[in-house]
Tab-separated table of C-alpha atoms and ligand atoms in Angstrom:
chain	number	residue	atom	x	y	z
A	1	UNK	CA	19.998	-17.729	30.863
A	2	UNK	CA	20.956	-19.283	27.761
A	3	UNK	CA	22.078	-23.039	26.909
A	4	UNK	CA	25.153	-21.156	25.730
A	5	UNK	CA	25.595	-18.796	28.262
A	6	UNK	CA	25.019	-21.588	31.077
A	7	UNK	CA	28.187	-23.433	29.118
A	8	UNK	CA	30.135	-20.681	29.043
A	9	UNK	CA	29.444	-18.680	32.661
A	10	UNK	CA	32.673	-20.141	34.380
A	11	UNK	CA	34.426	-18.627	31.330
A	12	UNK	CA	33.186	-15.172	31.306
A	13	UNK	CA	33.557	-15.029	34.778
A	14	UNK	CA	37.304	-15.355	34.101
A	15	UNK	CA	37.409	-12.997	31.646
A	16	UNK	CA	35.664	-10.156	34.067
A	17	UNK	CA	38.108	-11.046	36.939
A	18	UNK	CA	40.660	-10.308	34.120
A	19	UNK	CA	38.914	-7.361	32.097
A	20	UNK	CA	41.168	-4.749	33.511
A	21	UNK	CA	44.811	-5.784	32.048
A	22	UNK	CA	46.012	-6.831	35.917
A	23	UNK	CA	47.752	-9.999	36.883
A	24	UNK	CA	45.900	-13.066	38.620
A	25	UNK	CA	47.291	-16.031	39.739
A	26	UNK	CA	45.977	-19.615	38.527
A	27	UNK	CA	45.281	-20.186	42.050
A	28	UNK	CA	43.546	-16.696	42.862
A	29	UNK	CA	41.084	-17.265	39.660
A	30	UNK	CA	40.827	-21.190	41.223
A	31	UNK	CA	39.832	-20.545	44.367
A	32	UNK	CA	37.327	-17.633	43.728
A	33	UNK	CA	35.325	-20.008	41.313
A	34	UNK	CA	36.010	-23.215	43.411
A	35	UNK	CA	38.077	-25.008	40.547
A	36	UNK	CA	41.500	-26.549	39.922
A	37	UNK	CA	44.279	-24.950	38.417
A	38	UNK	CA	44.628	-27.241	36.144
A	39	UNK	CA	40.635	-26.574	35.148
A	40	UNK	CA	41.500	-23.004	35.160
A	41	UNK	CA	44.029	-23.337	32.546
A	42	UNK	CA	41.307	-25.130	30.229
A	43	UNK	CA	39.817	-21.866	30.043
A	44	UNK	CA	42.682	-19.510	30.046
A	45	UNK	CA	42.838	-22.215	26.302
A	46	UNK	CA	39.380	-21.344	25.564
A	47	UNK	CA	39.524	-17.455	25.627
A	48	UNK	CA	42.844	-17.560	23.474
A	49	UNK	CA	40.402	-19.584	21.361
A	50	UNK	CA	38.030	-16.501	21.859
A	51	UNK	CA	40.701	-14.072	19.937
A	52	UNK	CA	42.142	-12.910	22.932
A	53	UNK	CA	45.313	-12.288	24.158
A	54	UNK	CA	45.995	-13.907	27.364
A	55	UNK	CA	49.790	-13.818	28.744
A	56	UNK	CA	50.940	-16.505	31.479
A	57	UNK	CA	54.146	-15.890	33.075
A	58	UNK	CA	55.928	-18.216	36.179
A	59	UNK	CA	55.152	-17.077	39.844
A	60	UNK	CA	52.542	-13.977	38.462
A	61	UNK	CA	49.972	-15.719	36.681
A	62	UNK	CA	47.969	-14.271	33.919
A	63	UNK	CA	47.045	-11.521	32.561
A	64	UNK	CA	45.730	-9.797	28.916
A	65	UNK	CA	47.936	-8.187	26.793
A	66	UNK	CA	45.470	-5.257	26.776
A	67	UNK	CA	42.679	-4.300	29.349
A	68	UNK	CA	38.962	-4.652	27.860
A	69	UNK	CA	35.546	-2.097	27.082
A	70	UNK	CA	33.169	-4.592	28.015
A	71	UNK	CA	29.910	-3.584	27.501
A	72	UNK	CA	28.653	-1.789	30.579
A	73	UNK	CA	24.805	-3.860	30.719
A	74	UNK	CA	23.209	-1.266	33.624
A	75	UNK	CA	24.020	1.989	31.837
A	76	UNK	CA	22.210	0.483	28.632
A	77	UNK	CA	19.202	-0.251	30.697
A	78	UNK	CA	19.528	3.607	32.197
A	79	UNK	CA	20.356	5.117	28.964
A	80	UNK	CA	18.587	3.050	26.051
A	81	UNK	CA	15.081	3.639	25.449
A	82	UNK	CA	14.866	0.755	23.396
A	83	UNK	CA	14.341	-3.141	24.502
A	84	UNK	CA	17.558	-4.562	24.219
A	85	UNK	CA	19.145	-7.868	24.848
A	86	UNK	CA	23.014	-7.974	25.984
A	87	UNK	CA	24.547	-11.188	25.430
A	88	UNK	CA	28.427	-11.804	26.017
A	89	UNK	CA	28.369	-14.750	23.573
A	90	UNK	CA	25.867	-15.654	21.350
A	91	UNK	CA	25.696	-17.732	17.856
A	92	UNK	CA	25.090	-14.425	15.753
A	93	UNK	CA	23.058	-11.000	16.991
A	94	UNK	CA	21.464	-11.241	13.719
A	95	UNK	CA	20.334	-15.007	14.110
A	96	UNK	CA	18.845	-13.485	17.693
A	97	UNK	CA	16.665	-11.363	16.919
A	98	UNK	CA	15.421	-13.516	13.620
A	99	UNK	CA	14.505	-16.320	16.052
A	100	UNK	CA	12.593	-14.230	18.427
A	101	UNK	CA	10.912	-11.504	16.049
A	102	UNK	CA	7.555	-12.411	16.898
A	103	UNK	CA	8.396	-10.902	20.345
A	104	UNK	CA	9.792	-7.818	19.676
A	105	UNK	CA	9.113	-4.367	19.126
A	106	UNK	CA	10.791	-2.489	16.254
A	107	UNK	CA	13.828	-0.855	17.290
A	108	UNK	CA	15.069	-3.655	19.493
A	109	UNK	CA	18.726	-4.339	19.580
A	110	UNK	CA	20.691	-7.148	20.574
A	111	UNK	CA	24.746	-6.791	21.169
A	112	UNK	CA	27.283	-9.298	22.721
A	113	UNK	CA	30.777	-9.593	23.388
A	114	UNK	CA	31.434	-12.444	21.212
A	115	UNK	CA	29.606	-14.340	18.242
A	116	UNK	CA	30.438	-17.992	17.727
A	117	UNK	CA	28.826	-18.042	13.949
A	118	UNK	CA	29.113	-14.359	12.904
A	119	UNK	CA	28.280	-13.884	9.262
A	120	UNK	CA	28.523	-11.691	6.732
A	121	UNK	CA	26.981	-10.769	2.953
A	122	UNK	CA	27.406	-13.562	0.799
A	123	UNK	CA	27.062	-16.578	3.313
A	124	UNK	CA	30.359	-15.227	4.649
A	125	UNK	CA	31.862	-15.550	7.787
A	126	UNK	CA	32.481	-12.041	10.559
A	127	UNK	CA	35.461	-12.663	12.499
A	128	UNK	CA	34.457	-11.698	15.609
A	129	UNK	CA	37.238	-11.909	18.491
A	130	UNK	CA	35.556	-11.413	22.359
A	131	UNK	CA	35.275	-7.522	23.799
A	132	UNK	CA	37.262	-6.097	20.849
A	133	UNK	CA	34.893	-5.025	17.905
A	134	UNK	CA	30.789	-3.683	17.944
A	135	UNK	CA	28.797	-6.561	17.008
A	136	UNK	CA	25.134	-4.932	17.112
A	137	UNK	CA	21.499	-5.769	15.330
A	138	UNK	CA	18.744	-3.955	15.011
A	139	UNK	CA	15.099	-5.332	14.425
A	140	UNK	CA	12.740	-3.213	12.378
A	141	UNK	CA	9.261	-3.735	10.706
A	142	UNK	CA	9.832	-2.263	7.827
A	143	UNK	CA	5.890	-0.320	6.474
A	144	UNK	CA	7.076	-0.010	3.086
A	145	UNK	CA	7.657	-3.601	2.483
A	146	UNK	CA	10.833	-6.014	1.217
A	147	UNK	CA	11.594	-3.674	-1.539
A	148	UNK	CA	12.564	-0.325	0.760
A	149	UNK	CA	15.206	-3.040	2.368
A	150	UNK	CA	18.216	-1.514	-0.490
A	151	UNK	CA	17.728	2.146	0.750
A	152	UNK	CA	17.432	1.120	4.135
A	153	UNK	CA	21.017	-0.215	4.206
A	154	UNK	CA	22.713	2.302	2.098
A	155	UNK	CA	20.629	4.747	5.372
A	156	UNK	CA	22.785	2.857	8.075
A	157	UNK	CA	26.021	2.753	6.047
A	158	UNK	CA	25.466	6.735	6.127
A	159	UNK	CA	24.380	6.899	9.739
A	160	UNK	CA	27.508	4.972	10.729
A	161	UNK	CA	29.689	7.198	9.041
A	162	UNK	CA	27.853	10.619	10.005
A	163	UNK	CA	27.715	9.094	13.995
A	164	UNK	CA	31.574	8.372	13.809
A	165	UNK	CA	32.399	11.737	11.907
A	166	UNK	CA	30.934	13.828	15.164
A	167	UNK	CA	32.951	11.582	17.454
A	168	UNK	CA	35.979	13.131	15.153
A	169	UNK	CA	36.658	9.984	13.126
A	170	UNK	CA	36.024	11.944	9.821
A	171	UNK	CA	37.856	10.325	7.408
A	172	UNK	CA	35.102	7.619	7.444
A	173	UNK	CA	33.557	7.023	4.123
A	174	UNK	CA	30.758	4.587	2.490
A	175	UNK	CA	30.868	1.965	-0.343
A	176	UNK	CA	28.215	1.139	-1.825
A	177	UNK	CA	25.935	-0.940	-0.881
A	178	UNK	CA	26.642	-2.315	2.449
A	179	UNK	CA	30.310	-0.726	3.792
A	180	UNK	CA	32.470	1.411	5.581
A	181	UNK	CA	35.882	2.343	4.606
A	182	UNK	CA	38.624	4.301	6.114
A	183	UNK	CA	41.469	4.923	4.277
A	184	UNK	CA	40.649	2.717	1.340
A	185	UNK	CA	40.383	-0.377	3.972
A	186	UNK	CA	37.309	-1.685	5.193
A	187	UNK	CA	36.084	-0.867	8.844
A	188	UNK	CA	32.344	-1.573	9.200
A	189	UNK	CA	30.126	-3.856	7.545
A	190	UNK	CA	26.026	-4.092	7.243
A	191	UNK	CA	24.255	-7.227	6.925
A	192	UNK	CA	20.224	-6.790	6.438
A	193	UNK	CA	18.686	-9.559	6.487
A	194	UNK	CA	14.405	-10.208	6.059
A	195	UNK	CA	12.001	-12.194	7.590
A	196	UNK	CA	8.365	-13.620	6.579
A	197	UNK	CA	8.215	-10.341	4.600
A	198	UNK	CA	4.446	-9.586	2.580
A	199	UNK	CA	4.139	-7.112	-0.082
A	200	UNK	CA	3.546	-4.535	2.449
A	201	UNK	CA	5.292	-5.053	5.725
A	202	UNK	CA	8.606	-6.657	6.020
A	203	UNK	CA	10.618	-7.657	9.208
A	204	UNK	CA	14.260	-6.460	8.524
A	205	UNK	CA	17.205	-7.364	11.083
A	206	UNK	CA	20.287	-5.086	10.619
A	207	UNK	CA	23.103	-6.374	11.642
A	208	UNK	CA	26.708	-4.222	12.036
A	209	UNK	CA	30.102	-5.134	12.578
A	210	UNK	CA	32.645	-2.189	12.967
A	211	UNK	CA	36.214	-2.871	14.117
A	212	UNK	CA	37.439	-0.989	16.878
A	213	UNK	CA	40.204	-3.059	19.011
A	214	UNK	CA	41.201	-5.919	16.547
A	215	UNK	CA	44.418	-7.066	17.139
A	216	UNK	CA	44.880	-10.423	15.835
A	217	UNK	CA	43.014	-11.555	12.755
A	218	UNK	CA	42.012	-15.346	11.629
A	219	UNK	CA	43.242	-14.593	7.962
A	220	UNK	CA	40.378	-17.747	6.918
A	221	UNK	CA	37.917	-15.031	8.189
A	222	UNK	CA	39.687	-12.065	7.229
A	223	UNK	CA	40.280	-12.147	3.369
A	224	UNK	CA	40.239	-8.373	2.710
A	225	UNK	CA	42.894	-5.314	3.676
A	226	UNK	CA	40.753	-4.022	6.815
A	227	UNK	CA	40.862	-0.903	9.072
A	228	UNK	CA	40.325	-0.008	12.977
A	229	UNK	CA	39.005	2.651	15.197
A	230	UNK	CA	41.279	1.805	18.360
A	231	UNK	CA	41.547	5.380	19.357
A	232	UNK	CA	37.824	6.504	19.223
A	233	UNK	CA	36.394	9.090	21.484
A	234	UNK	CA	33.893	7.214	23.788
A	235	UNK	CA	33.631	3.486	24.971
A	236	UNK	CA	31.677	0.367	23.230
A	237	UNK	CA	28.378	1.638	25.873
A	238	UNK	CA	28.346	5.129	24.842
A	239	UNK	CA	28.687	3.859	20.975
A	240	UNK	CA	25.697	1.571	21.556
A	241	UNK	CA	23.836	4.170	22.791
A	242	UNK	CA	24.612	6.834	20.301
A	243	UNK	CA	24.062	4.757	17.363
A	244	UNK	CA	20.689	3.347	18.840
A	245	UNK	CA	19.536	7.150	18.748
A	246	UNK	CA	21.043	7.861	15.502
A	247	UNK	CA	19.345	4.624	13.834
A	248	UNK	CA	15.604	4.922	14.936
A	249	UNK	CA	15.576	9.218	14.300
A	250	UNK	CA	17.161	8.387	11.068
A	251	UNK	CA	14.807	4.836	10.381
A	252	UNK	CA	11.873	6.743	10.820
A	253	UNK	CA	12.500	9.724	8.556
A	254	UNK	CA	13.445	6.816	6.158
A	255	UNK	CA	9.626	4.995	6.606
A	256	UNK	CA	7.950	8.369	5.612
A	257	UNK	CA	10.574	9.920	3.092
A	258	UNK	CA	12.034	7.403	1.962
A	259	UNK	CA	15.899	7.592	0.574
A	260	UNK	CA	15.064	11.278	-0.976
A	261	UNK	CA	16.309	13.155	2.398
A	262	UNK	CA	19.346	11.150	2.117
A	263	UNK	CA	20.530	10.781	-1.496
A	264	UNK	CA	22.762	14.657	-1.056
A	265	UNK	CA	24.433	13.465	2.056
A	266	UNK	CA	25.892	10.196	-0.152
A	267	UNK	CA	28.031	11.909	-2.112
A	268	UNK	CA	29.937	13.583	0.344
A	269	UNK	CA	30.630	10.063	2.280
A	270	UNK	CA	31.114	8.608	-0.746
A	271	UNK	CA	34.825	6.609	-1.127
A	272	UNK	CA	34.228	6.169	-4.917
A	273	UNK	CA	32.540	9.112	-6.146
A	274	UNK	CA	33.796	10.077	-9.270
A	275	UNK	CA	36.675	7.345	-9.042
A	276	UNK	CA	37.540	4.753	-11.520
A	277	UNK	CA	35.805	1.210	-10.064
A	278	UNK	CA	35.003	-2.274	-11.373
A	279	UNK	CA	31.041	-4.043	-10.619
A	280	UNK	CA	31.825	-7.629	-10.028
A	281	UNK	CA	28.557	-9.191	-10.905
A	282	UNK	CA	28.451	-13.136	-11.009
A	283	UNK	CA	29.136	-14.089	-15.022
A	284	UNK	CA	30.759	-10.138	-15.804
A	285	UNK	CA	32.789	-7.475	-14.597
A	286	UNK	CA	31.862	-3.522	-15.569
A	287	UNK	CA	34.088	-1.100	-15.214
A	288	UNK	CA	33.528	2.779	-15.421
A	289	UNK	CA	33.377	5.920	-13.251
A	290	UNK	CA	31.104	5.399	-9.885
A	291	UNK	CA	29.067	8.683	-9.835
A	292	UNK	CA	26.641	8.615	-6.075
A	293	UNK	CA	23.200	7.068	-5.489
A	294	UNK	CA	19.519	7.626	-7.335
A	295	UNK	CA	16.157	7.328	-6.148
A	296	UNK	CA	15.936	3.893	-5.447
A	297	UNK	CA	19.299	3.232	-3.718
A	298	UNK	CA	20.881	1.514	-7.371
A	299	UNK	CA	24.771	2.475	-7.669
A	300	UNK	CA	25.200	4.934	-10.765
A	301	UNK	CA	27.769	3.823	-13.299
A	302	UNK	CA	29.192	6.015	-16.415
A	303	UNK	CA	30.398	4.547	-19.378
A	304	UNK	CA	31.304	6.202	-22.605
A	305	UNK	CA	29.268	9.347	-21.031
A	306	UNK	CA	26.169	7.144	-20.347
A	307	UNK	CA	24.968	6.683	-16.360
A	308	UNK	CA	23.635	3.410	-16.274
A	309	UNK	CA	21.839	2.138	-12.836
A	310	UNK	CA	22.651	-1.054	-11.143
A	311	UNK	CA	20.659	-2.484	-8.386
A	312	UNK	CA	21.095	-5.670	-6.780
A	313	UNK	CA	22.585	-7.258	-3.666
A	314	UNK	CA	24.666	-9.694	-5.650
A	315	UNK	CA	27.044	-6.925	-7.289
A	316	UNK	CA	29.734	-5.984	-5.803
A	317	UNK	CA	32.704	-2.782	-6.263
A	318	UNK	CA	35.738	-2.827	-6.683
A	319	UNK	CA	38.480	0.230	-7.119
A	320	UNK	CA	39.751	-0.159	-10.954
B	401	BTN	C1	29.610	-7.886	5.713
B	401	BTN	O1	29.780	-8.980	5.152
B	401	BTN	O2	30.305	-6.914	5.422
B	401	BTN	C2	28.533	-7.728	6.773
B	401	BTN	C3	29.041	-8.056	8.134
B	401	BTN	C4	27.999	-7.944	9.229
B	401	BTN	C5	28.504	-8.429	10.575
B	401	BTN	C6	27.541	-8.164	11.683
B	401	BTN	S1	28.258	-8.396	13.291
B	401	BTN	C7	26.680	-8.232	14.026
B	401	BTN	C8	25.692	-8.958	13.130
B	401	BTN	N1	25.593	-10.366	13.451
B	401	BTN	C9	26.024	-11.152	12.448
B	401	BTN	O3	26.046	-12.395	12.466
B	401	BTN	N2	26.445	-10.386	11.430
B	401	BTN	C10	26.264	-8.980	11.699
C-alpha cells in the first residue's frame, strides 16, 4: 500500500461505510473503526475537503447528499485484460504511471477515486472531487516516435466521443486538439504527456478527465463554462472497461495507419467545423473559419479563401 493510501485508509473506510447515500451515526462509524467521535468528525472535515457532500443532522448522524459509483476493483480484474492499478487517491494517474514506466506494459491503466494534484494542459490544475468524475491514464510506447504524439490525442478525443455516442450520449463532440464538448461546454479533457522519448520510440501517458457526477465546483480550478454526463447509461466500472477496449483496438490501428483511418470520422464529431473560431496563440490571435483535420493532426484554418495549417500544442480555439 501506498504512503498515501496508508494516511488516508481510516478515511476511505468512512467513505465505503457511507457510499450508499444511508445514514450512520458518529458513534456507529466510531465504534466499527475503534475511534472517537470526535476523531470521526475530523474526517467527516476531510471528505467535505474531498468535494463531497456530507450532511450531519442531530440524533441521525451522517449521511451524503447523493449515494456513490465507486469503482468496483474485482470486476476490473475479471473484465480488463490489461494490467491496471486502482487507486482511490493518488497525487495524479498521469504522474503514476510516469514514475513507474519502466515497469509496465503498454496498455496499462491506472484510475482512482480522487487525485490530490490533478493537472491539466498548460501546467493547469483538474479539479477532481472523490467518486464523482473518470480520472483514467493510459501508458503506451508509442513505435512511431514523439512526433505521432499530436494524432494520437486528437485519436482519443474521437474514441471518447464515438464510446459515449453508443452509450446514447450523442450530442458529444471534439475540439481540437485535446477536448470534449457537449453543448458548447466542455466535458472531457486529454492530457498526453511523454517520457525519455528517442527519435523512434516514445513512452506516451494519456491521461482523461470526463465529468460525470460533478456537483460542486472549486471555481480557482474551474475557470471555464463546463458540462456533465450524470445520467449516462452504465456505471464508472463498465466505462473503464469499455474505454480500455475502445483505446488499445483503436491505438493499434493508429501505430500501423497512422491518423489516415481517422481523419473522415473528425468531421462529423467536430464542434467547430465550418464555424467561425479564434487560434489563441501566445503573442497573436487568428481568426477564420475552422474547416476539420489533415494528415498530420494540424487544425485547418480559412482565411480570405486560403486553408492554412496550424500545428502545435501551445494554440488554442476559441468560438469567434
Ligand atoms: C485538460 O487540461 O483539459 C486536460 C485534463 C486532463 C485531466 C486528466 S484526469 C486523469 C489524468 N491525471 C491527471 O493528472 N490529469 C489527467
Amino acid at each position: 500500500m501506498s504512503v498515501i493510501m496508508r494516511r488516508n485508509a481510516l478515511t476511505l473506510h468512512i467513505i465505503r461505510l457511507l457510499a450508499s447515500g444511508d445514514y450512520l451515526s458518529g458513534e456507529c462509524i466510531g465504534q466499527q473503526l475503534g475511534i472517537s467521535r470526535v476523531a470521526v468528525n475530523k474526517h467527516i472535515q476531510k471528505i467535505r475537503g474531498w468535494g463531497l457532500d456530507v450532511l450531519a443532522i442531530q440524533n441521525k448522524g451522517y449521511r451524503l447528499a447523493y449515494p456513490l459509483d465507486l469503482i468496483d476493483e474485482q470486476r476490473l480484474a475479471q473484465q480488463l485484460d490489461t494490467p491496471f492499478y486502482y487507486c482511490p487517491i493518488i497525487d495524479s494517474t498521469n504522474q503514476y504511471l510516469l514514475d513507474h514506466i519502466k515497469q509496465l506494459m503498454s496498455g496499462s491503466i491506472c484510475i482512482a477515486e480522487y487525485q490530490t494534484a490533478a493537472r491539466g494542459r498548460r501546467g493547469r490544475r483538474w479539479y477532481s472531487p472523490f467518486a464523482s468524475n473518470l480520472y483514467y491514464s493510459m501508458y503506451w510506447q508509442l513505435s512511431q516516435g514523439p512526433m505521432a504524439a499530436m494524432g494520437l490525442s486528437l485519436v482519443i478525443g474521437m474514441v471518447l466521443a464515438q464510446t459515449l455516442h453508443a452509450l446514447g450520449e450523442t450530442e458529444v463532440k471534439v475540439k481540437w486538439p485535446n477536448d470534449l464538448y457537449l453543448q458548447g461546454k466542455k466535458l472531457a479533457g486529454i492530457l498526453v504527456e511523454l517520457s525519455g522519448a528517442t527519435a523512434d520510440i516514445a513512452h506516451v501517458v494519456l491521461g482523461i478527465g470526463i465529468n460525470l457526477n460533478m456537483h460542486n465546483i472549486d471555481p480557482d480550478i474551474v475557470t471555464q463554462d463546463w458540462a456533465k454526463l450524470d445520467q449516462l447509461a452504465i456505471d464508472r466500472t463498465s466505462l473503464v472497461i469499455l474505454l480500455s477496449q475502445k483505446l488499445q483496438q483503436a491505438l493499434v490501428v493508429f501505430e500501423q495507419q497512422g491518423l489516415k483511418p481517422f481523419i473522415e470520422q473528425w468531421q462529423a464529431l467536430d464542434n467547430f467545423y465550418n464555424c467561425p473560431v479564434k487560434l489563441l496563440m501566445a503573442d497573436k490571435e487568428i481568426k477564420g473559419i475552422a474547416k476539420g483535420i489533415n494528415q498530420q493532426g494540424a487544425l485547418l484554418l480559412e482565411q480570405d479563401g486560403i486553408i492554412t495549417a496550424y500545428l502545435g500544442g501551445e494554440i488554442s480555439l476559441r468560438a469567434n
